[in-house]
PDB file of C-alpha atoms and ligand atoms in Angstrom:
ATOM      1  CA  UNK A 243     -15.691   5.112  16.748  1.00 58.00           C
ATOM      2  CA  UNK A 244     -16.796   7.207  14.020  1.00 66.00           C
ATOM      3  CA  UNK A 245     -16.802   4.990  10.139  1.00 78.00           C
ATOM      4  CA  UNK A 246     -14.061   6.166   8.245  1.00 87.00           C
ATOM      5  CA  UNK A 247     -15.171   7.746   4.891  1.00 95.00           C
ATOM      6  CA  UNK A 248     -12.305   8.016   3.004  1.00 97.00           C
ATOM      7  CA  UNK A 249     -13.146  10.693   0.517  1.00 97.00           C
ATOM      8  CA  UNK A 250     -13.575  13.187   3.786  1.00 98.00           C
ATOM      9  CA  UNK A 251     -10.541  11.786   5.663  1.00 98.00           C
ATOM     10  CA  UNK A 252      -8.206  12.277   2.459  1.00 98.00           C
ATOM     11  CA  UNK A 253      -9.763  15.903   1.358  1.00 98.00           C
ATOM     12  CA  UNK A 254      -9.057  16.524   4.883  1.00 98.00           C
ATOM     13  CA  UNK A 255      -5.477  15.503   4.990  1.00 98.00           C
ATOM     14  CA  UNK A 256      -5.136  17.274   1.789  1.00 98.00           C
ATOM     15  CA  UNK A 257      -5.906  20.626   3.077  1.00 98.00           C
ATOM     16  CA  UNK A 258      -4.161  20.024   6.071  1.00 98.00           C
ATOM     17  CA  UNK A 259      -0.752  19.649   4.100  1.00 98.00           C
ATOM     18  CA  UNK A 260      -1.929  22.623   2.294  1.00 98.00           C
ATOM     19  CA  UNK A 261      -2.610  24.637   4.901  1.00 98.00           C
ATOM     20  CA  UNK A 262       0.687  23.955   6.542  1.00 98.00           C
ATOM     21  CA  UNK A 263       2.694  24.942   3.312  1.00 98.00           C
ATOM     22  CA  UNK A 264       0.571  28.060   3.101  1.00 98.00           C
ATOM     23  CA  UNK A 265       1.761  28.582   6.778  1.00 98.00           C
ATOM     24  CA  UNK A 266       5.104  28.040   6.471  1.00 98.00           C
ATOM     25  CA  UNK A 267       5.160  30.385   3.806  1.00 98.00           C
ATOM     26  CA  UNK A 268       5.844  27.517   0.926  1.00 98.00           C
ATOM     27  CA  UNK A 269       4.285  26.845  -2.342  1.00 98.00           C
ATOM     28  CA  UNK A 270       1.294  24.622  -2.291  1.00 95.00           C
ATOM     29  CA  UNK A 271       3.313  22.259  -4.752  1.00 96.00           C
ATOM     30  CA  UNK A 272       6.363  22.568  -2.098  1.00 98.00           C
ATOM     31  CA  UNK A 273       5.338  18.923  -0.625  1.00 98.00           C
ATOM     32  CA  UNK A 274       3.586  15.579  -1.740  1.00 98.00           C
ATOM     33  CA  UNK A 275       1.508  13.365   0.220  1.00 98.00           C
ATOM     34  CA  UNK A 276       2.850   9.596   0.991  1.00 98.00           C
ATOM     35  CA  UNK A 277      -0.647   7.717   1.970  1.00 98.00           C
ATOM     36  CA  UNK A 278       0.470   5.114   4.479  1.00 98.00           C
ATOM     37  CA  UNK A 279      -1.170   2.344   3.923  1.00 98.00           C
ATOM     38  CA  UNK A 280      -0.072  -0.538   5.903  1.00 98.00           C
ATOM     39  CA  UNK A 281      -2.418  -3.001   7.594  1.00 97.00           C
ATOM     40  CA  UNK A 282      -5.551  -1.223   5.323  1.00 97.00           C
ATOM     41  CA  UNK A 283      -6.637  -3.303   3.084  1.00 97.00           C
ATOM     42  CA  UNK A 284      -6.302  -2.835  -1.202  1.00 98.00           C
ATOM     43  CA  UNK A 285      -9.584  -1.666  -1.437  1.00 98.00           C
ATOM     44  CA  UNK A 286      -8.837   1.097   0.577  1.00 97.00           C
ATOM     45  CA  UNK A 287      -6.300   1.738  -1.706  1.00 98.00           C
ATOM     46  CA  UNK A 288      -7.902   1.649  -4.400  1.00 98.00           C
ATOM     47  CA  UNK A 289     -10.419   3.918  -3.377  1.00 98.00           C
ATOM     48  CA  UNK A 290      -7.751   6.390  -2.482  1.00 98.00           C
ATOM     49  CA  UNK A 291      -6.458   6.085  -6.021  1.00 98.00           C
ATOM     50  CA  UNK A 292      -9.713   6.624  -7.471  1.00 98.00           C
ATOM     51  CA  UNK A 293      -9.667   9.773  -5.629  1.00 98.00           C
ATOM     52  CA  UNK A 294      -6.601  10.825  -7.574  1.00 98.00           C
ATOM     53  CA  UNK A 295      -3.814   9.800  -4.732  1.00 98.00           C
ATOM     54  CA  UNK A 296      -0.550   8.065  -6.465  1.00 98.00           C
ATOM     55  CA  UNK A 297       1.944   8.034  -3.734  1.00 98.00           C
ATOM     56  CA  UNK A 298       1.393   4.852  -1.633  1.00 98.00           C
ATOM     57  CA  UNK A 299       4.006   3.533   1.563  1.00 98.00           C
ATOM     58  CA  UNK A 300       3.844   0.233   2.727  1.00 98.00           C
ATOM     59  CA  UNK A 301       6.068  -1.235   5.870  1.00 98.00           C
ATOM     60  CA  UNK A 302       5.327  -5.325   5.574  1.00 98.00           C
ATOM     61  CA  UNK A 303       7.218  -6.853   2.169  1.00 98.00           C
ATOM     62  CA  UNK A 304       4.797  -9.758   1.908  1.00 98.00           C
ATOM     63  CA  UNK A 305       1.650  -7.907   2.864  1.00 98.00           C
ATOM     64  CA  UNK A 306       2.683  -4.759   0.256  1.00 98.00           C
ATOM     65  CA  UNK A 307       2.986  -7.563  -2.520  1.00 98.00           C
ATOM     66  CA  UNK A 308      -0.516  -9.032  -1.677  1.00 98.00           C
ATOM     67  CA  UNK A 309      -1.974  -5.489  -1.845  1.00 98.00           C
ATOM     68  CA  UNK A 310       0.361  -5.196  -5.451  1.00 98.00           C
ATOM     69  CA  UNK A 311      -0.991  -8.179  -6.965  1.00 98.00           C
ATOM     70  CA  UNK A 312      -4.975  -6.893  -5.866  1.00 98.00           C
ATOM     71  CA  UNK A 313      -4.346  -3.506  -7.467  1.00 98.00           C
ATOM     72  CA  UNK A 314      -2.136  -4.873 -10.384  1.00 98.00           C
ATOM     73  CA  UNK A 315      -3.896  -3.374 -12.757  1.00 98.00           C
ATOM     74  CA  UNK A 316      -3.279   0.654 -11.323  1.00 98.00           C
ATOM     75  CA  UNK A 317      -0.437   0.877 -13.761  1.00 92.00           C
ATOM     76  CA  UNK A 318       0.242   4.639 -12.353  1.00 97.00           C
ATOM     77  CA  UNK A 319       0.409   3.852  -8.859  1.00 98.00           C
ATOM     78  CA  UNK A 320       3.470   4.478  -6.979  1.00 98.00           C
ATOM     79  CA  UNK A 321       4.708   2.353  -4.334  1.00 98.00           C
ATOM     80  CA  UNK A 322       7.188   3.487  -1.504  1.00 99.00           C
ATOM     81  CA  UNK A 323       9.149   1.067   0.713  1.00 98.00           C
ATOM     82  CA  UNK A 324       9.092   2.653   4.223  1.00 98.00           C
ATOM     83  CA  UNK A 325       9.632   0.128   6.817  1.00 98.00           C
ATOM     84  CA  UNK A 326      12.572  -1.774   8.582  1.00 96.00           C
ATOM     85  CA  UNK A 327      14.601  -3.018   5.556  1.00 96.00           C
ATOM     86  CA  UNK A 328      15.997  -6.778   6.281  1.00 96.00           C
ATOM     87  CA  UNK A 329      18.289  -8.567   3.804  1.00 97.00           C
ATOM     88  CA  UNK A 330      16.702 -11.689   2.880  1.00 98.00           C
ATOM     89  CA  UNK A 331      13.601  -9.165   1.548  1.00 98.00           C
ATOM     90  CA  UNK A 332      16.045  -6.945  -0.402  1.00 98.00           C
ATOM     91  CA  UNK A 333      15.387  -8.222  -3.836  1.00 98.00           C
ATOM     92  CA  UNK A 334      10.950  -8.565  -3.385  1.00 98.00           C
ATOM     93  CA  UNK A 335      12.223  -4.402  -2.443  1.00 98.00           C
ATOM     94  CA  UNK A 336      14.477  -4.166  -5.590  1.00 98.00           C
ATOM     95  CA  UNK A 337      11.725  -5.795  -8.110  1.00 98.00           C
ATOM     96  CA  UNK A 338       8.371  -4.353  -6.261  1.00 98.00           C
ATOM     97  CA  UNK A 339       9.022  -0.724  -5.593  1.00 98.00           C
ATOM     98  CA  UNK A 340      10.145   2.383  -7.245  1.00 98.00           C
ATOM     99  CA  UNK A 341      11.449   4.283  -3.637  1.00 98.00           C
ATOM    100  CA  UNK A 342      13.074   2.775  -0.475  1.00 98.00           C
ATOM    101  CA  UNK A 343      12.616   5.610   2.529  1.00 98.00           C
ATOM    102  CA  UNK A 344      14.621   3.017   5.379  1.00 98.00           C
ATOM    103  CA  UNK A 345      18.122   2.735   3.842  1.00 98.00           C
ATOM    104  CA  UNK A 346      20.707   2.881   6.558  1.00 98.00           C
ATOM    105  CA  UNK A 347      23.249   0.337   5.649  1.00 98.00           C
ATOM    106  CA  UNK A 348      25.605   0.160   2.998  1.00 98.00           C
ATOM    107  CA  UNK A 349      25.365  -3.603   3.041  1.00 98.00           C
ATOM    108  CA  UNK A 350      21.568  -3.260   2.140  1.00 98.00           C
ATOM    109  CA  UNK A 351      22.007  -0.630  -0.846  1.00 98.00           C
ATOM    110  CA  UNK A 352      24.803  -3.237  -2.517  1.00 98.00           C
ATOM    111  CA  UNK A 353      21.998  -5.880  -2.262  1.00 98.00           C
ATOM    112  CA  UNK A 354      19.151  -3.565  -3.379  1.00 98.00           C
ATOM    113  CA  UNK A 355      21.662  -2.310  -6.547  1.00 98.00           C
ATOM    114  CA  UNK A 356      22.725  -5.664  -7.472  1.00 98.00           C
ATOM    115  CA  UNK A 357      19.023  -6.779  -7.356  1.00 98.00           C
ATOM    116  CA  UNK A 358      17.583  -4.015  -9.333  1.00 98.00           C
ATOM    117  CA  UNK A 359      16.163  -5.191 -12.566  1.00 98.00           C
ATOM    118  CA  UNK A 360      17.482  -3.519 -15.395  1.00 95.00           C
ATOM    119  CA  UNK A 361      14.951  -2.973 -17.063  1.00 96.00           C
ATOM    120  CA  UNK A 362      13.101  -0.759 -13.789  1.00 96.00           C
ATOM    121  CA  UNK A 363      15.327   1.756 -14.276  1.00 96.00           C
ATOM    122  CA  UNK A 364      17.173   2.797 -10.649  1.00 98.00           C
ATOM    123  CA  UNK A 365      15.692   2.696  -7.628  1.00 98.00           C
ATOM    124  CA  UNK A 366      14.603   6.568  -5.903  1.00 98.00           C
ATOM    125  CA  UNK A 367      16.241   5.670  -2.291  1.00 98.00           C
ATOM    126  CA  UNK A 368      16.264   8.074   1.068  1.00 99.00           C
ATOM    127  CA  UNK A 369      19.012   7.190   3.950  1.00 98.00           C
ATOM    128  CA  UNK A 370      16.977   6.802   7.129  1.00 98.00           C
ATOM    129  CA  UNK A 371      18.739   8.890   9.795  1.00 98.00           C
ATOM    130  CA  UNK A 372      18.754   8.207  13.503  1.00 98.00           C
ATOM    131  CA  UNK A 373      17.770  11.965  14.142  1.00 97.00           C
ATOM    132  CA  UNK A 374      16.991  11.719  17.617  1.00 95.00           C
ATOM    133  CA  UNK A 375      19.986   9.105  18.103  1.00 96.00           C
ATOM    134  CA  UNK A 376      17.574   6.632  19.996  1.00 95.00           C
ATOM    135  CA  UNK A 377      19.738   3.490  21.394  1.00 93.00           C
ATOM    136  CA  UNK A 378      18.576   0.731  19.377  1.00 89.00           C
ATOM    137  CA  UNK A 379      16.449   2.366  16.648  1.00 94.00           C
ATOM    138  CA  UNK A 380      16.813   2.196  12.975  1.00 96.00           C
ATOM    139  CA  UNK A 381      18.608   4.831  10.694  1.00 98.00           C
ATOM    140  CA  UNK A 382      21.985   5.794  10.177  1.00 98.00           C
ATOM    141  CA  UNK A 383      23.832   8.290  12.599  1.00 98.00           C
ATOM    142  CA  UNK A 384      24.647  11.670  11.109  1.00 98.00           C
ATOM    143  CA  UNK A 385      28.234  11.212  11.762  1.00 98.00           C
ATOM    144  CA  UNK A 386      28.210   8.155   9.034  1.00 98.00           C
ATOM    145  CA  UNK A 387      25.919   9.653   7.255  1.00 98.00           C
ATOM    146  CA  UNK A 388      28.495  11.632   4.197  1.00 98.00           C
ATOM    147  CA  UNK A 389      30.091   8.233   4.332  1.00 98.00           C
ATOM    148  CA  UNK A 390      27.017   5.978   3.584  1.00 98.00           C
ATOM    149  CA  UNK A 391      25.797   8.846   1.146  1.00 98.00           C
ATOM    150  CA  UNK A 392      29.073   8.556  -0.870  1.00 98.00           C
ATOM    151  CA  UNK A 393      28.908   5.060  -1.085  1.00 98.00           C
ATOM    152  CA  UNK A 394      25.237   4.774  -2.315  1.00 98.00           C
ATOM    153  CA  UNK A 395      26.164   7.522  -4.706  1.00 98.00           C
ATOM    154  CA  UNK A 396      28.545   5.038  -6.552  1.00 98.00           C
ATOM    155  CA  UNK A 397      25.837   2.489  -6.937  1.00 98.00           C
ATOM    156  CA  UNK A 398      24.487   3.043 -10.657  1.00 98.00           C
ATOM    157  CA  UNK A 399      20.871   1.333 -10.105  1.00 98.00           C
ATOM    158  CA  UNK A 400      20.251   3.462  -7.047  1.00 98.00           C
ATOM    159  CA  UNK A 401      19.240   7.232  -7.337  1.00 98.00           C
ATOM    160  CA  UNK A 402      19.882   9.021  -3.876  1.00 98.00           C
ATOM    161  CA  UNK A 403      17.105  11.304  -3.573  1.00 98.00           C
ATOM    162  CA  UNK A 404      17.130  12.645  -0.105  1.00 98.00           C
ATOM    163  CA  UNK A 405      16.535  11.767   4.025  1.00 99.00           C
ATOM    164  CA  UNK A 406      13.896   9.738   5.955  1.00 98.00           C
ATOM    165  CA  UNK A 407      13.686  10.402   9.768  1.00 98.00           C
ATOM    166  CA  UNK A 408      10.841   9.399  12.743  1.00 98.00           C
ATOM    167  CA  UNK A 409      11.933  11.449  15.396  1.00 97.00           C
ATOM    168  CA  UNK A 410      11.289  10.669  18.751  1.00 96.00           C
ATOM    169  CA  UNK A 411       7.806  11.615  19.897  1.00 94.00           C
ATOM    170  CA  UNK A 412       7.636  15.570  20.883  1.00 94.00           C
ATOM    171  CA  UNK A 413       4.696  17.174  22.357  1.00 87.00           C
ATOM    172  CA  UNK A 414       4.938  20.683  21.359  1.00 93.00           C
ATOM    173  CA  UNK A 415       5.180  22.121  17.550  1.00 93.00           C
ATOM    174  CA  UNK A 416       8.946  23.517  18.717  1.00 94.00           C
ATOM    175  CA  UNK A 417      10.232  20.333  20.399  1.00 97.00           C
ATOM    176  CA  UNK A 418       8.839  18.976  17.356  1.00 97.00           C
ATOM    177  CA  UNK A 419      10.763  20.977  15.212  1.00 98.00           C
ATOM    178  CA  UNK A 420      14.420  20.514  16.290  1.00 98.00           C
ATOM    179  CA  UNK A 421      15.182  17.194  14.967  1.00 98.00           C
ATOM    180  CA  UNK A 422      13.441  17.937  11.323  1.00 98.00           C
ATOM    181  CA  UNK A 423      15.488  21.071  10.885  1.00 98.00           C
ATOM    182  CA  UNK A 424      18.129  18.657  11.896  1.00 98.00           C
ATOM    183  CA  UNK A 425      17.709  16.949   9.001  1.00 98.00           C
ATOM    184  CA  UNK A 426      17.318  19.693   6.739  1.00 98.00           C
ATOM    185  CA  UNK A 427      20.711  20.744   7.909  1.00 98.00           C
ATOM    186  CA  UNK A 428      21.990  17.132   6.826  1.00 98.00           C
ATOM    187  CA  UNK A 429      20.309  17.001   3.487  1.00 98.00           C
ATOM    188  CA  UNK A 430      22.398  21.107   2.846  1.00 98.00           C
ATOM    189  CA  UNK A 431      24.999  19.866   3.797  1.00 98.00           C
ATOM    190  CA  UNK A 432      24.901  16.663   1.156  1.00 98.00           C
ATOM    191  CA  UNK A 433      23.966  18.948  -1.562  1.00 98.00           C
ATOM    192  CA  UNK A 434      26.833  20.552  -0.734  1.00 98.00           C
ATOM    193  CA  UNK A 435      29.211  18.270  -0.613  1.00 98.00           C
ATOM    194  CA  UNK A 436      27.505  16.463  -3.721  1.00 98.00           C
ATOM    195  CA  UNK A 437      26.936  19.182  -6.190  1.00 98.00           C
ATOM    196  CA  UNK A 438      26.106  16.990  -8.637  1.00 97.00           C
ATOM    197  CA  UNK A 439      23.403  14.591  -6.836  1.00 98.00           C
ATOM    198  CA  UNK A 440      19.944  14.198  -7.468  1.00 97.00           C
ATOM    199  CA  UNK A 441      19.298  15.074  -3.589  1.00 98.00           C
ATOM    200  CA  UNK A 442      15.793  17.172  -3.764  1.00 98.00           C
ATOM    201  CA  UNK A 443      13.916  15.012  -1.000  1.00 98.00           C
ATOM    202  CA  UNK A 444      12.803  15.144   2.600  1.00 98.00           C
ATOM    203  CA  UNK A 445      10.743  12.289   3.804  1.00 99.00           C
ATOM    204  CA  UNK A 446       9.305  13.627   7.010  1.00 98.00           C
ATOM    205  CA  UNK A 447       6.182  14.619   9.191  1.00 98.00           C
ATOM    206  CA  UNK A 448       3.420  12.033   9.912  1.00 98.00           C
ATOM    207  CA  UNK A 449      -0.120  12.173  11.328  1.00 97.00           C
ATOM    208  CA  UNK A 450       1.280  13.983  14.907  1.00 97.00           C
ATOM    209  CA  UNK A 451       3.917  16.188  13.230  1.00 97.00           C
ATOM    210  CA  UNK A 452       3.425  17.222   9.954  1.00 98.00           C
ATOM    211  CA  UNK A 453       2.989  20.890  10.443  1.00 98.00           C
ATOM    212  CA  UNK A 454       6.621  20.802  12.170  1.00 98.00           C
ATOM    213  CA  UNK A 455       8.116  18.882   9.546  1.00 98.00           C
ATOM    214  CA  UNK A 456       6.647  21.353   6.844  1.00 98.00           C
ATOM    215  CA  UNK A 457       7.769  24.463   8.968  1.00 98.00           C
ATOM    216  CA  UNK A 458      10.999  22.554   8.319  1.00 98.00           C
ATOM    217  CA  UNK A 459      11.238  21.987   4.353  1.00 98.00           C
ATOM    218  CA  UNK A 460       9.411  18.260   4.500  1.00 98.00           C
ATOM    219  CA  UNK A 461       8.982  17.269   0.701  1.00 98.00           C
ATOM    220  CA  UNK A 462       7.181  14.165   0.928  1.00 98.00           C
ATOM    221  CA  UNK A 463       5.158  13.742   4.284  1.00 98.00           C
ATOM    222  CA  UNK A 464       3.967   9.914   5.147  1.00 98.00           C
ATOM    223  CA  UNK A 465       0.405  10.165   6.492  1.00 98.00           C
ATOM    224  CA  UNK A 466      -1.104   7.309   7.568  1.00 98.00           C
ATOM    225  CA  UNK A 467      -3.948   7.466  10.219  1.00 97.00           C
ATOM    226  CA  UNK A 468      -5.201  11.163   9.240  1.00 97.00           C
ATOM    227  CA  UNK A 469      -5.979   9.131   5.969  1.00 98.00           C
ATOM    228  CA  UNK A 470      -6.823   5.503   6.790  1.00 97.00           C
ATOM    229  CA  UNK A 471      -7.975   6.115  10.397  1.00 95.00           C
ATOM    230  CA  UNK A 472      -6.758   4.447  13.240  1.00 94.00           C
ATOM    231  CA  UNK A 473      -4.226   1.082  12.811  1.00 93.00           C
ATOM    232  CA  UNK A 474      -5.573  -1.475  14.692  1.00 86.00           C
ATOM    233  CA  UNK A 475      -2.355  -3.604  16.707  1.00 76.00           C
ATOM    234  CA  UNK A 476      -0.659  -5.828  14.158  1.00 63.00           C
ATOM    235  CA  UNK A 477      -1.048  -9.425  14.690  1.00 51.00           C
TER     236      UNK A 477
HETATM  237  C1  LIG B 253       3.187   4.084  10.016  1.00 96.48           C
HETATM  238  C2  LIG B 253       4.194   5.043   9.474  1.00 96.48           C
HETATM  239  C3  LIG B 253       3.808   6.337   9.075  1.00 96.48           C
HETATM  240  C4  LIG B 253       2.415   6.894   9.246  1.00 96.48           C
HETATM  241  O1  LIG B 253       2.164   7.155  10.588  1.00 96.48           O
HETATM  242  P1  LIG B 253       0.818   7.900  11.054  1.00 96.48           P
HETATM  243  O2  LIG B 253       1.143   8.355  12.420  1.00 96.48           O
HETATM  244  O3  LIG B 253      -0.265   6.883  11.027  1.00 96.48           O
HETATM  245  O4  LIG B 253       0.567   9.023  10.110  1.00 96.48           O
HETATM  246  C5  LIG B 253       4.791   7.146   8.518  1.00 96.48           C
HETATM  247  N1  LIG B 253       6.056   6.720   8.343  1.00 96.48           N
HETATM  248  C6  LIG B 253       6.459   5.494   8.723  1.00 96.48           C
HETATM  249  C7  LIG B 253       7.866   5.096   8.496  1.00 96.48           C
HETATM  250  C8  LIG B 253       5.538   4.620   9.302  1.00 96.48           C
HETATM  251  O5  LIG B 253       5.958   3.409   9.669  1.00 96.48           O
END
């Protein structure tokens, strides 16, 4: 396996995105760059960082507040909560992060507002939505998705910014695109029905999709092993 050297692997990744906006026809500012960092080590990150990337998503609670406590002194950096959101981790969410990407329970987004400090200021949140309505997977289903939305929009220490989805692997680039502009739909429609929300976010496209997603208005795309490399299985 060829040594990852993260300066190529991230310039890469970088034009990649920017290639993909150009070909979709978007600005080159139309979407940020989420590094996924989970199971990489901090110096990894920190390296990343020093190569001028803020945006950081993390999956594991306890192993994202290891990595925080290493790189405590990045006071820039921008951490993004992106994996399966349990209760009894709610508040190390609440104090640790400044965006949630997996909301998809209301019951969740009371604990994460009540547990908010203060003094943070709220908490950027995406619903997660079950695009591809997989039995058994996280997200929210669109039909309870206006409900869910309205709900979190009532919570004062949460700011609803948008949708998260991981839609079930597609081989081609338009099987790939179906469930993003699926989601695009969604987010319209919220913006619709809440005029007055601070909805401007997409959370989608990864390492094996991004070009679909940004063919489909992505906003934030979460790349992890175009960046990092290849995760090895967690233990
Ligand atoms: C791991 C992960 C990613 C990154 O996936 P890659 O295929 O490595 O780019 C993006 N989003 C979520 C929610 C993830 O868990």
């Amino acid at each position: 396996m060829k040594a990852l050297v993260l300066s190529e692997s991230l310039a890469a990744a970088r034009a990649r995105l920017a290639e993909a906006l150009r070909a979709a026809g978007r600005p080159v500012a139309g979407a940020r760059l989420l590094a996924v960092s989970k199971t990489k080590p901090a110096g990894l990150i920190r390296e990343a960082w020093q190569l001028g990337q803020r945006d950081f998503g993390e999956n594991y609670v306890q192993e994202a507040l290891d990595k925080q406590a290493e790189l405590a002194d990045l006071d820039d950096i921008v951490w993004h909560f992106i994996g399966p959101l349990q209760s009894n981790k709610t508040r190390a969410v609440a104090e640790h992060f400044a965006w949630v990407h997996s909301l998809d329970r209301e019951k969740l987004a009371q604990r994460l507002n009540d547990q908010r400090p203060a003094g943070l200021g709220p908490l950027d949140v995406c619903l997660q939505v079950n695009i591809s309505e997989e039995p058994s997977k996280s997200g929210v289903l669109l039909a309870e998705l206006p409900a869910l939305a309205e709900a979190v929009l009532a919570m004062p220490a949460l700011r609803l910014r948008g949708l998260m989805a991981i839609p079930a692997p597609a081989e081609d680039r338009e099987a790939q695109r179906a469930p993003f502009a699926r989601l695009r739909e969604a987010l319209a429609a919220l913006q619709e029905r809440f005029p007055d929300a601070p909805l401007d976010t997409l959370s989608m496209g990864m390492t094996a999709d991004l070009e679909a997603a940004v063919l489909e208005g992505a906003t934030l795309v979460r790349l992890g092993t175009a960046i990092f490399g290849e995760r090895a299985a967690r233990q």
